[in-house]
Amino acid sequence: MRSLIRQRFHAPSRLHSGVVAGAARKRSNLSITASKRESLSEWYTQCLVKAEILDYTDISGCYILRPAGMAIWNQLQEYLRAQLHKRGVQDAYFPLLISQAALEREQAHLAGFSPEVAWVTKAGHADLSAPLAIRPTSETAMYPAYSRWIRSWRDLPLRLNQWCSVVRWEFRNPTPLIRSREFLWQEGHSAFATAQEADLEACDILCLYQRTYEQMLAVAVIPGVKSEGERFAGASTTLTVEAFIPEAGRAIQGATAHVLGQNFSRIFDIRFETADGGQDWAWQSSWGFTTRALGVALMQHGDDRGAVLAPPVAQTQVVIIPIGCTKHDPSQGPVEEGHDPARVGEAPSVAPGQIVAYSHDLAGRLRDAGIRCVVDASEQHSTGWKFNQWELRGVPLRIEVGPREISSGHLTTVRRLDGRRDRVHDQGGKLISKVREGLDHIHRDMLARSRDRLVAHQKKCSTWTELVDIVEGEGSMALIPWCEQMVCEMGVGDRGRTMLGEGGGKIKCLCIPLEGQEPLSPGTKCAVCGERPARRMALFGRSF
Amino acid sequence: MTSATSSNTDRATSKVAVTGSAMKETKLGIGAQKEDDFPTWYTQVLLRSEMMDYYDVSGCYILRPWCFKIWKQIQAFLGERFESIDVEDAYFPLFISQSALQKEKDHVEGFAPEVAWVTRSGGTDLPEPIAVRPTSETVMYPAYAKWIQSHRDLPLKMNQWCNVVRWEFKHPQPFLRSREFLWQEGHTCFNTKMEADQEVLQVLEFYRQTYEDLLAVPVIKGMKSENEKFAGALYTTTVEGFIPAVGRGIQGATSHCLGQNFSKMFKIAVEGKDGEPEYAWQNSWGFTTRSIGVMVMTHSDNNGLVLPPRVASVQVVIVPVGITAKTGAEEEERIYAKCNELVEQLAAAGIRTKADLRDNVTPGWKFNQWELKGVPVRLEIGPKELTSGQVRACIRFSSEKRQLSLEGINSAAKALLDEIHEGMFAKAKAARDASMRVVERWDDFTPALDAKCMVLAPWCQSGACEDAIKEKSAHKAVDGAAADARAPAMGAKTLCIPFEQPAKAEGKSCVQCGASAKTYCLFGRSY
């Protein structure tokens, strides 16, 4: 067996390159060795792998979503499902494979996606007579059917959604969850009789995405409109929510909703008879929310001790750790009663069995109240090891149950977010409501912190030189008056210096924020080109 | 437009599809008869009830909302049960590297002919082709090997809901044999064989419950023969369905014990007491959208789809009736208001209810449409019902009509839905049981198949005998392709060795070769 293990760890493997050392240390060294501030990407991958949220496979850019990660996605799905259902959106499923002919029908769309389409060309041992694309998005798979199904205004609106995986074979350096070659998402595709309905829906869905980030993941975002250069291939308007990662000095697109106008409906002939007997093409929108959101949240909240999960999405919201029930195992080094000096020297005057029984009873009560809760009463690890382990996994709240707690009836709770300790009296139903309140407060504090950081990293300026200083010097986003001209936008990439080191990335327009726009004073010039008159304030920065 | 991969047969059916939807406004009914032309009837039912639609890639289909809601009910039902045995959800990639796929020899041989390969991205050839998962053993187990280090890491129980691709070249059929389908696949590892054995049967029981208690489709639990077991498994258990209209068996879902076969290949092991590796005992099990096809074939009739109430996305449809030119505006309003009130009342009781208040079609047209879509119960409300305190209920599966009192309608409707479920199950089971024959002489074997029956016969369990039975029970004169679609003339396969045996096989001779029989085995022509 020894040799087997050695072989497993030392065999040259393309498996999780770069993280292999981390995985190999799984048993001996659990904690994260990289600093979030100093080497973000190393910290990020260690955090994901060691918190068992995700793992690597032998195909670059494809990752395993482990139960702790999948649980977050399932919570997001459940929330969005209920919200979409309420809006009358129905679920369906369209095929994974798209014929070349269908994919090529919309030229702008094709140009946007063709460099990263994965093609199936062989089945078994035979070549297919025509290659089939694996969906990068499903407009071209769905709209031929929409054309058949929609005949009259009575068939509208048609609003379908699907939960599936899509493939975009990018050649840029993949980053788990943030930029992977396969990812999970929902994609909604609607057709309406009027332009106004399509516009309203896109706005409504964008609000829903903003709420999902804020209420579920505790991540503050900026809603905005994408510039022409950043718009979805084939859309007339793309709306976006943008998050910001201060440690990277970069923004990240959170989710998008597109107004497609009649662009696709004309090409796919999605035509209907109007109420007055005329003919028109349907007005469409499409919108998607992806597993990238998990990456954004983890990168946003995590710290050098590991993941920090927002309570609404955490697989485990509360971990109960009975203190003083661990058998001393010399192979694990000296016994440490937690890294917390408050617990050192505590006299065990209560039987360990009683502590464990109490912990399980407490867990039962919390579960009955709908709080996702586990007890870690394992005997093979020290209490300190358990604290570290559950902190690494990002469980929002820890409840410590030791002799002192049992005899006093006051439990100790510790918040993952900031390590704050509280004493809670276990009396009647009070504990349940205290824990629930505690989780709500954690969420509120996480969101407030995220919002503060987002606001602090937006700075107004009016010249290109200032913009570069803000973005590249301070690692913030710059809010500037902008002309919104394509020719100006095309010039940005050439002008922006790229930073050395991690990632780099060019300066670009992140979005034109929907909120906080005020009329510009007459004669305001575009801060980018310095020539054309500015139209609105736009947010510029580097992006993932 | 049609990709050249489409087979001719599918393109022909695809034309039917287009004509079908073109007739949407004018003709709702099913043209073909279940008894006369089963395959055409089946696709018409699926298309016109808006369960699915064709697609320009042969063997791939669109699952429309009416169908997808059924799948979601199945997901919820099974999901709850998986959770009860501590199975966790995860997601593994769609793609499998060539080297991982080829690690288990029997497994790769079983799947190689139907694996779809990605060889190109954008305009660039990949350095090595990548397989689209036909099933995920080979993508999951390298990770399992990494994660499982000690006894404490076991059991490991994971499940994923996803799509898989199997590029079959046989005639595709919606739900039953499609090139892409949706499923759940569970993959578990244990310290001991006993734990694995127990779980195989536990999950098989969940699958039986899904068919019988949710879809009202009777199934037979049993063991697959050596020839029919999953590629790489130690043994395969199955729930088998049967479609009396065509006399064909159909595999419902399978639960496999993989033994230590994969764990040895992928080195999923923990350190034993003596320092030797102890390989994990593994299971894998899956339930697919095929179940929806079996449900449709079992219950539907010449008026269209018939949905079992527990999965129907609309369980009760309320149609206003008796409104004529003479009906006053106020009375009409009251009828509509009563319909809406009833919807709210039933919905509050957890009954999925919809009122069809469209003013551009007649009640008769609505009746036909909701029958076509298979809604279990229709309630009619007209001027009479406003005063009588009763509504007329029409039951889709039996065409029975009854009066229901509006007082206490919630519990009456709930009871009625349960009664419908039981009635549909009993009807399907009676038809299935009438098609099962115990046969002990070879001379009776093929005639029983020709009478659209399954055969329970004493069998020696040898692979060679199984092949001989298949060969001898086929009608060679009939052209293969036509046979597949119409009158089945293919040879009989072993469907399963039922756990519940009709009699002791001891002392009996094998129905075909005369050797000593080990058990009774269920044979049949099958999908």
mmCIF file of C-alpha atoms in Angstrom, chain B residues 28-305:
data_model
loop_
_atom_site.group_PDB
_atom_site.id
_atom_site.type_symbol
_atom_site.label_atom_id
_atom_site.label_comp_id
_atom_site.label_asym_id
_atom_site.label_seq_id
_atom_site.Cartn_x
_atom_site.Cartn_y
_atom_site.Cartn_z
ATOM 1 C CA LEU B 28 -55.487 18.120 -33.026
ATOM 2 C CA GLY B 29 -56.269 14.437 -32.977
ATOM 3 C CA ILE B 30 -53.996 11.487 -33.377
ATOM 4 C CA GLY B 31 -54.217 10.083 -36.892
ATOM 5 C CA ALA B 32 -52.593 6.734 -36.249
ATOM 6 C CA GLN B 33 -54.020 3.954 -34.106
ATOM 7 C CA LYS B 34 -52.030 2.466 -31.234
ATOM 8 C CA GLU B 35 -53.074 -1.044 -32.310
ATOM 9 C CA ASP B 36 -52.308 -0.655 -36.020
ATOM 10 C CA ASP B 37 -49.295 1.540 -36.353
ATOM 11 C CA PHE B 38 -47.629 1.841 -32.983
ATOM 12 C CA PRO B 39 -44.474 3.796 -33.943
ATOM 13 C CA THR B 40 -46.413 6.487 -35.835
ATOM 14 C CA TRP B 41 -48.976 6.658 -33.055
ATOM 15 C CA TYR B 42 -46.193 7.081 -30.494
ATOM 16 C CA THR B 43 -44.486 9.966 -32.248
ATOM 17 C CA GLN B 44 -47.801 11.652 -32.995
ATOM 18 C CA VAL B 45 -48.782 11.473 -29.341
ATOM 19 C CA LEU B 46 -45.464 12.987 -28.280
ATOM 20 C CA LEU B 47 -45.492 15.739 -30.891
ATOM 21 C CA ARG B 48 -49.105 16.791 -30.685
ATOM 22 C CA SER B 49 -49.293 16.759 -26.918
ATOM 23 C CA GLU B 50 -46.255 19.071 -27.054
ATOM 24 C CA MET B 51 -44.123 16.724 -25.005
ATOM 25 C CA MET B 52 -41.221 16.913 -27.415
ATOM 26 C CA ASP B 53 -40.207 18.137 -30.814
ATOM 27 C CA TYR B 54 -37.813 17.034 -33.499
ATOM 28 C CA TYR B 55 -34.484 18.676 -34.061
ATOM 29 C CA ASP B 56 -32.174 18.940 -37.019
ATOM 30 C CA VAL B 57 -29.634 16.531 -35.533
ATOM 31 C CA SER B 58 -30.882 12.986 -35.922
ATOM 32 C CA GLY B 59 -31.527 11.165 -32.651
ATOM 33 C CA CYS B 60 -31.610 14.387 -30.616
ATOM 34 C CA TYR B 61 -34.931 15.770 -29.413
ATOM 35 C CA ILE B 62 -36.272 18.863 -27.711
ATOM 36 C CA LEU B 63 -37.953 18.236 -24.368
ATOM 37 C CA ARG B 64 -40.740 20.781 -24.144
ATOM 38 C CA PRO B 65 -42.068 22.179 -20.855
ATOM 39 C CA TRP B 66 -44.968 19.705 -20.721
ATOM 40 C CA CYS B 67 -42.429 16.893 -20.623
ATOM 41 C CA PHE B 68 -39.731 18.615 -18.634
ATOM 42 C CA LYS B 69 -42.089 19.123 -15.707
ATOM 43 C CA ILE B 70 -42.499 15.359 -15.530
ATOM 44 C CA TRP B 71 -38.737 14.971 -15.408
ATOM 45 C CA LYS B 72 -38.602 17.503 -12.587
ATOM 46 C CA GLN B 73 -41.174 15.491 -10.623
ATOM 47 C CA ILE B 74 -39.025 12.412 -11.111
ATOM 48 C CA GLN B 75 -35.945 14.355 -10.013
ATOM 49 C CA ALA B 76 -37.659 15.549 -6.851
ATOM 50 C CA PHE B 77 -38.975 12.059 -6.040
ATOM 51 C CA LEU B 78 -35.629 10.338 -6.521
ATOM 52 C CA GLY B 79 -33.616 13.231 -5.065
ATOM 53 C CA GLU B 80 -35.438 12.936 -1.781
ATOM 54 C CA ARG B 81 -34.739 9.210 -1.645
ATOM 55 C CA PHE B 82 -31.051 9.587 -2.507
ATOM 56 C CA GLU B 83 -30.727 12.153 0.239
ATOM 57 C CA SER B 84 -32.289 9.711 2.699
ATOM 58 C CA ILE B 85 -29.345 7.358 2.134
ATOM 59 C CA ASP B 86 -26.773 10.181 2.329
ATOM 60 C CA VAL B 87 -25.939 10.442 -1.352
ATOM 61 C CA GLU B 88 -24.524 13.865 -2.233
ATOM 62 C CA ASP B 89 -24.862 15.719 -5.513
ATOM 63 C CA ALA B 90 -21.780 16.695 -7.481
ATOM 64 C CA TYR B 91 -20.915 17.547 -11.076
ATOM 65 C CA PHE B 92 -18.144 15.978 -13.119
ATOM 66 C CA PRO B 93 -17.056 17.190 -16.557
ATOM 67 C CA LEU B 94 -18.780 16.308 -19.817
ATOM 68 C CA PHE B 95 -15.427 15.329 -21.300
ATOM 69 C CA ILE B 96 -13.291 12.263 -20.724
ATOM 70 C CA SER B 97 -9.687 11.931 -21.825
ATOM 71 C CA GLN B 98 -8.895 9.042 -24.111
ATOM 72 C CA SER B 99 -6.546 7.473 -21.580
ATOM 73 C CA ALA B 100 -9.089 7.555 -18.736
ATOM 74 C CA LEU B 101 -11.804 6.106 -20.965
ATOM 75 C CA GLN B 102 -9.590 3.220 -21.990
ATOM 76 C CA LYS B 103 -8.541 2.225 -18.511
ATOM 77 C CA GLU B 104 -11.159 -0.477 -17.967
ATOM 78 C CA LYS B 105 -11.054 -2.860 -20.890
ATOM 79 C CA ASP B 106 -14.532 -4.435 -20.797
ATOM 80 C CA HIS B 107 -16.036 -1.061 -20.162
ATOM 81 C CA VAL B 108 -14.372 0.627 -23.133
ATOM 82 C CA GLU B 109 -15.279 -2.281 -25.393
ATOM 83 C CA GLY B 110 -18.903 -1.903 -24.385
ATOM 84 C CA PHE B 111 -19.030 1.790 -25.121
ATOM 85 C CA ALA B 112 -16.382 2.434 -27.794
ATOM 86 C CA PRO B 113 -18.659 1.955 -30.822
ATOM 87 C CA GLU B 114 -20.981 4.715 -29.695
ATOM 88 C CA VAL B 115 -18.686 7.323 -28.192
ATOM 89 C CA ALA B 116 -18.820 10.812 -29.715
ATOM 90 C CA TRP B 117 -15.386 12.433 -30.043
ATOM 91 C CA VAL B 118 -14.414 16.086 -30.011
ATOM 92 C CA THR B 119 -11.380 16.509 -32.224
ATOM 93 C CA ARG B 120 -11.418 20.196 -33.018
ATOM 94 C CA SER B 121 -11.990 23.520 -31.321
ATOM 95 C CA GLY B 122 -12.610 26.575 -33.436
ATOM 96 C CA GLY B 123 -10.391 25.929 -36.444
ATOM 97 C CA THR B 124 -7.694 24.031 -34.540
ATOM 98 C CA ASP B 125 -7.304 20.281 -34.167
ATOM 99 C CA LEU B 126 -6.950 19.140 -30.553
ATOM 100 C CA PRO B 127 -3.662 17.364 -29.767
ATOM 101 C CA GLU B 128 -5.701 14.350 -28.641
ATOM 102 C CA PRO B 129 -9.397 13.623 -29.197
ATOM 103 C CA ILE B 130 -11.664 13.964 -26.153
ATOM 104 C CA ALA B 131 -14.718 11.782 -25.537
ATOM 105 C CA VAL B 132 -18.156 13.124 -24.663
ATOM 106 C CA ARG B 133 -19.273 11.087 -21.634
ATOM 107 C CA PRO B 134 -21.435 8.054 -22.464
ATOM 108 C CA THR B 135 -21.433 7.402 -18.680
ATOM 109 C CA SER B 136 -19.063 8.798 -16.064
ATOM 110 C CA GLU B 137 -17.273 5.887 -14.378
ATOM 111 C CA THR B 138 -14.005 6.773 -16.040
ATOM 112 C CA VAL B 139 -14.197 10.487 -15.321
ATOM 113 C CA MET B 140 -15.172 10.035 -11.675
ATOM 114 C CA TYR B 141 -12.976 7.200 -10.523
ATOM 115 C CA PRO B 142 -9.573 8.877 -10.973
ATOM 116 C CA ALA B 143 -10.890 11.536 -8.569
ATOM 117 C CA TYR B 144 -12.236 8.872 -6.211
ATOM 118 C CA ALA B 145 -8.763 7.336 -6.113
ATOM 119 C CA LYS B 146 -7.391 10.682 -4.968
ATOM 120 C CA TRP B 147 -10.092 11.349 -2.389
ATOM 121 C CA ILE B 148 -10.237 7.933 -0.796
ATOM 122 C CA GLN B 149 -7.216 7.328 1.393
ATOM 123 C CA SER B 150 -8.501 5.750 4.568
ATOM 124 C CA HIS B 151 -11.402 3.661 5.831
ATOM 125 C CA ARG B 152 -12.874 6.841 7.209
ATOM 126 C CA ASP B 153 -13.290 8.222 3.695
ATOM 127 C CA LEU B 154 -15.778 5.429 2.999
ATOM 128 C CA PRO B 155 -18.553 5.128 2.140
ATOM 129 C CA LEU B 156 -18.359 7.750 -0.579
ATOM 130 C CA LYS B 157 -21.722 8.286 -2.270
ATOM 131 C CA MET B 158 -22.174 10.739 -5.102
ATOM 132 C CA ASN B 159 -24.814 11.397 -7.697
ATOM 133 C CA GLN B 160 -25.058 13.702 -10.645
ATOM 134 C CA TRP B 161 -27.945 14.808 -12.829
ATOM 135 C CA CYS B 162 -26.650 15.409 -16.321
ATOM 136 C CA ASN B 163 -26.798 14.550 -19.988
ATOM 137 C CA VAL B 164 -24.899 11.745 -21.702
ATOM 138 C CA VAL B 165 -24.280 10.985 -25.352
ATOM 139 C CA ARG B 166 -24.337 7.541 -26.956
ATOM 140 C CA TRP B 167 -24.063 7.681 -30.691
ATOM 141 C CA GLU B 168 -26.211 4.706 -31.604
ATOM 142 C CA PHE B 169 -26.599 3.873 -35.231
ATOM 143 C CA LYS B 170 -29.794 1.916 -34.774
ATOM 144 C CA HIS B 171 -33.098 3.541 -35.607
ATOM 145 C CA PRO B 172 -33.503 6.337 -33.029
ATOM 146 C CA GLN B 173 -36.733 6.692 -31.067
ATOM 147 C CA PRO B 174 -37.659 9.614 -28.843
ATOM 148 C CA PHE B 175 -36.923 8.844 -25.173
ATOM 149 C CA LEU B 176 -36.275 5.145 -25.803
ATOM 150 C CA ARG B 177 -33.212 5.349 -27.941
ATOM 151 C CA SER B 178 -31.877 8.851 -28.386
ATOM 152 C CA ARG B 179 -28.310 9.910 -28.928
ATOM 153 C CA GLU B 180 -28.378 12.347 -26.066
ATOM 154 C CA PHE B 181 -30.460 11.726 -22.974
ATOM 155 C CA LEU B 182 -30.811 13.066 -19.438
ATOM 156 C CA TRP B 183 -30.259 10.915 -16.401
ATOM 157 C CA GLN B 184 -28.932 10.667 -12.911
ATOM 158 C CA GLU B 185 -25.928 8.517 -12.300
ATOM 159 C CA GLY B 186 -25.007 7.454 -8.802
ATOM 160 C CA HIS B 187 -21.496 6.194 -8.037
ATOM 161 C CA THR B 188 -20.723 4.839 -4.601
ATOM 162 C CA CYS B 189 -17.779 3.181 -2.834
ATOM 163 C CA PHE B 190 -17.839 0.990 0.252
ATOM 164 C CA ASN B 191 -15.496 -0.828 2.592
ATOM 165 C CA THR B 192 -17.351 -4.108 2.230
ATOM 166 C CA LYS B 193 -19.174 -6.071 -0.427
ATOM 167 C CA MET B 194 -22.126 -6.492 1.885
ATOM 168 C CA GLU B 195 -22.732 -2.743 2.054
ATOM 169 C CA ALA B 196 -22.508 -2.517 -1.730
ATOM 170 C CA ASP B 197 -24.923 -5.441 -2.188
ATOM 171 C CA GLN B 198 -27.434 -3.831 0.123
ATOM 172 C CA GLU B 199 -27.281 -0.492 -1.616
ATOM 173 C CA VAL B 200 -27.741 -2.008 -5.083
ATOM 174 C CA LEU B 201 -31.080 -3.392 -3.965
ATOM 175 C CA GLN B 202 -32.043 -0.283 -2.021
ATOM 176 C CA VAL B 203 -31.605 1.853 -5.132
ATOM 177 C CA LEU B 204 -33.385 -0.717 -7.304
ATOM 178 C CA GLU B 205 -36.303 -0.412 -4.907
ATOM 179 C CA PHE B 206 -36.242 3.383 -5.373
ATOM 180 C CA TYR B 207 -36.438 2.804 -9.119
ATOM 181 C CA ARG B 208 -39.378 0.427 -8.700
ATOM 182 C CA GLN B 209 -41.128 3.045 -6.577
ATOM 183 C CA THR B 210 -40.538 5.689 -9.231
ATOM 184 C CA TYR B 211 -42.072 3.523 -11.937
ATOM 185 C CA GLU B 212 -44.937 2.120 -9.917
ATOM 186 C CA ASP B 213 -45.795 4.785 -7.340
ATOM 187 C CA LEU B 214 -45.088 7.828 -9.496
ATOM 188 C CA LEU B 215 -45.519 6.802 -13.149
ATOM 189 C CA ALA B 216 -48.077 4.014 -12.510
ATOM 190 C CA VAL B 217 -46.026 1.640 -14.656
ATOM 191 C CA PRO B 218 -45.606 -1.943 -13.367
ATOM 192 C CA VAL B 219 -42.079 -3.326 -13.481
ATOM 193 C CA ILE B 220 -40.372 -6.612 -12.695
ATOM 194 C CA LYS B 221 -37.245 -6.625 -10.553
ATOM 195 C CA GLY B 222 -34.524 -9.038 -11.440
ATOM 196 C CA MET B 223 -30.935 -9.833 -12.284
ATOM 197 C CA LYS B 224 -29.446 -9.364 -15.757
ATOM 198 C CA SER B 225 -27.825 -12.369 -17.421
ATOM 199 C CA GLU B 226 -24.057 -12.445 -17.933
ATOM 200 C CA ASN B 227 -24.489 -11.354 -21.557
ATOM 201 C CA GLU B 228 -26.752 -8.466 -20.702
ATOM 202 C CA LYS B 229 -24.959 -7.035 -17.678
ATOM 203 C CA PHE B 230 -23.286 -3.629 -17.732
ATOM 204 C CA ALA B 231 -19.837 -3.498 -19.335
ATOM 205 C CA GLY B 232 -17.410 -3.922 -16.449
ATOM 206 C CA ALA B 233 -19.928 -4.803 -13.729
ATOM 207 C CA LEU B 234 -19.883 -7.728 -11.327
ATOM 208 C CA TYR B 235 -23.632 -8.011 -11.677
ATOM 209 C CA THR B 236 -26.509 -5.835 -12.871
ATOM 210 C CA THR B 237 -29.970 -5.613 -11.367
ATOM 211 C CA THR B 238 -32.839 -4.163 -13.340
ATOM 212 C CA VAL B 239 -36.469 -3.166 -13.344
ATOM 213 C CA GLU B 240 -38.095 -4.344 -16.570
ATOM 214 C CA GLY B 241 -41.178 -2.859 -18.148
ATOM 215 C CA PHE B 242 -43.369 -4.248 -20.906
ATOM 216 C CA ILE B 243 -45.385 -2.670 -23.698
ATOM 217 C CA PRO B 244 -48.315 -4.999 -24.410
ATOM 218 C CA ALA B 245 -49.362 -3.163 -27.586
ATOM 219 C CA VAL B 246 -46.173 -4.310 -29.318
ATOM 220 C CA GLY B 247 -45.307 -7.259 -27.122
ATOM 221 C CA ARG B 248 -41.885 -5.911 -26.266
ATOM 222 C CA GLY B 249 -40.027 -5.709 -23.016
ATOM 223 C CA ILE B 250 -38.113 -2.591 -22.107
ATOM 224 C CA GLN B 251 -35.340 -2.086 -19.593
ATOM 225 C CA GLY B 252 -36.579 0.470 -17.074
ATOM 226 C CA ALA B 253 -33.503 1.288 -15.032
ATOM 227 C CA THR B 254 -30.428 -0.553 -13.793
ATOM 228 C CA SER B 255 -28.439 -0.691 -10.585
ATOM 229 C CA HIS B 256 -24.996 -2.266 -10.885
ATOM 230 C CA CYS B 257 -22.603 -3.758 -8.428
ATOM 231 C CA LEU B 258 -19.185 -3.120 -9.947
ATOM 232 C CA GLY B 259 -17.380 -5.262 -7.408
ATOM 233 C CA GLN B 260 -13.695 -4.346 -7.234
ATOM 234 C CA ASN B 261 -13.223 -4.365 -10.958
ATOM 235 C CA PHE B 262 -12.994 -0.622 -11.442
ATOM 236 C CA SER B 263 -11.415 0.063 -8.064
ATOM 237 C CA LYS B 264 -8.488 -2.178 -9.011
ATOM 238 C CA MET B 265 -8.062 -0.461 -12.378
ATOM 239 C CA PHE B 266 -8.316 3.034 -10.915
ATOM 240 C CA LYS B 267 -6.526 2.168 -7.668
ATOM 241 C CA ILE B 268 -9.359 3.186 -5.381
ATOM 242 C CA ALA B 269 -7.944 1.639 -2.245
ATOM 243 C CA VAL B 270 -7.320 2.142 1.416
ATOM 244 C CA GLU B 271 -4.503 0.698 3.455
ATOM 245 C CA GLY B 272 -5.485 -2.588 5.093
ATOM 246 C CA LYS B 273 -4.297 -3.959 8.419
ATOM 247 C CA ASP B 274 -1.398 -5.853 6.905
ATOM 248 C CA GLY B 275 -0.330 -2.925 4.745
ATOM 249 C CA GLU B 276 -1.860 -4.463 1.646
ATOM 250 C CA PRO B 277 -4.253 -2.304 -0.393
ATOM 251 C CA GLU B 278 -7.921 -3.003 0.233
ATOM 252 C CA TYR B 279 -9.864 -2.069 -2.855
ATOM 253 C CA ALA B 280 -13.226 -0.366 -2.511
ATOM 254 C CA TRP B 281 -16.461 -2.146 -3.411
ATOM 255 C CA GLN B 282 -18.364 -0.038 -5.897
ATOM 256 C CA ASN B 283 -21.838 0.467 -7.290
ATOM 257 C CA SER B 284 -23.235 2.603 -10.048
ATOM 258 C CA TRP B 285 -26.874 3.145 -10.899
ATOM 259 C CA GLY B 286 -28.861 5.293 -13.293
ATOM 260 C CA PHE B 287 -32.367 6.406 -14.129
ATOM 261 C CA THR B 288 -33.004 8.112 -17.462
ATOM 262 C CA THR B 289 -35.576 10.082 -19.440
ATOM 263 C CA ARG B 290 -36.368 6.760 -21.136
ATOM 264 C CA SER B 291 -38.821 6.274 -18.258
ATOM 265 C CA ILE B 292 -40.957 9.041 -19.748
ATOM 266 C CA GLY B 293 -41.187 7.121 -23.024
ATOM 267 C CA VAL B 294 -42.194 3.948 -21.181
ATOM 268 C CA MET B 295 -44.862 5.916 -19.301
ATOM 269 C CA VAL B 296 -46.259 7.352 -22.547
ATOM 270 C CA MET B 297 -46.331 3.978 -24.312
ATOM 271 C CA THR B 298 -47.960 2.281 -21.335
ATOM 272 C CA HIS B 299 -50.843 4.636 -20.674
ATOM 273 C CA SER B 300 -51.614 6.699 -23.748
ATOM 274 C CA ASP B 301 -54.445 5.898 -26.137
ATOM 275 C CA ASN B 302 -55.875 6.885 -29.495
ATOM 276 C CA ASN B 303 -57.055 10.214 -28.104
ATOM 277 C CA GLY B 304 -53.519 11.126 -27.118
ATOM 278 C CA LEU B 305 -51.422 11.305 -24.015
#
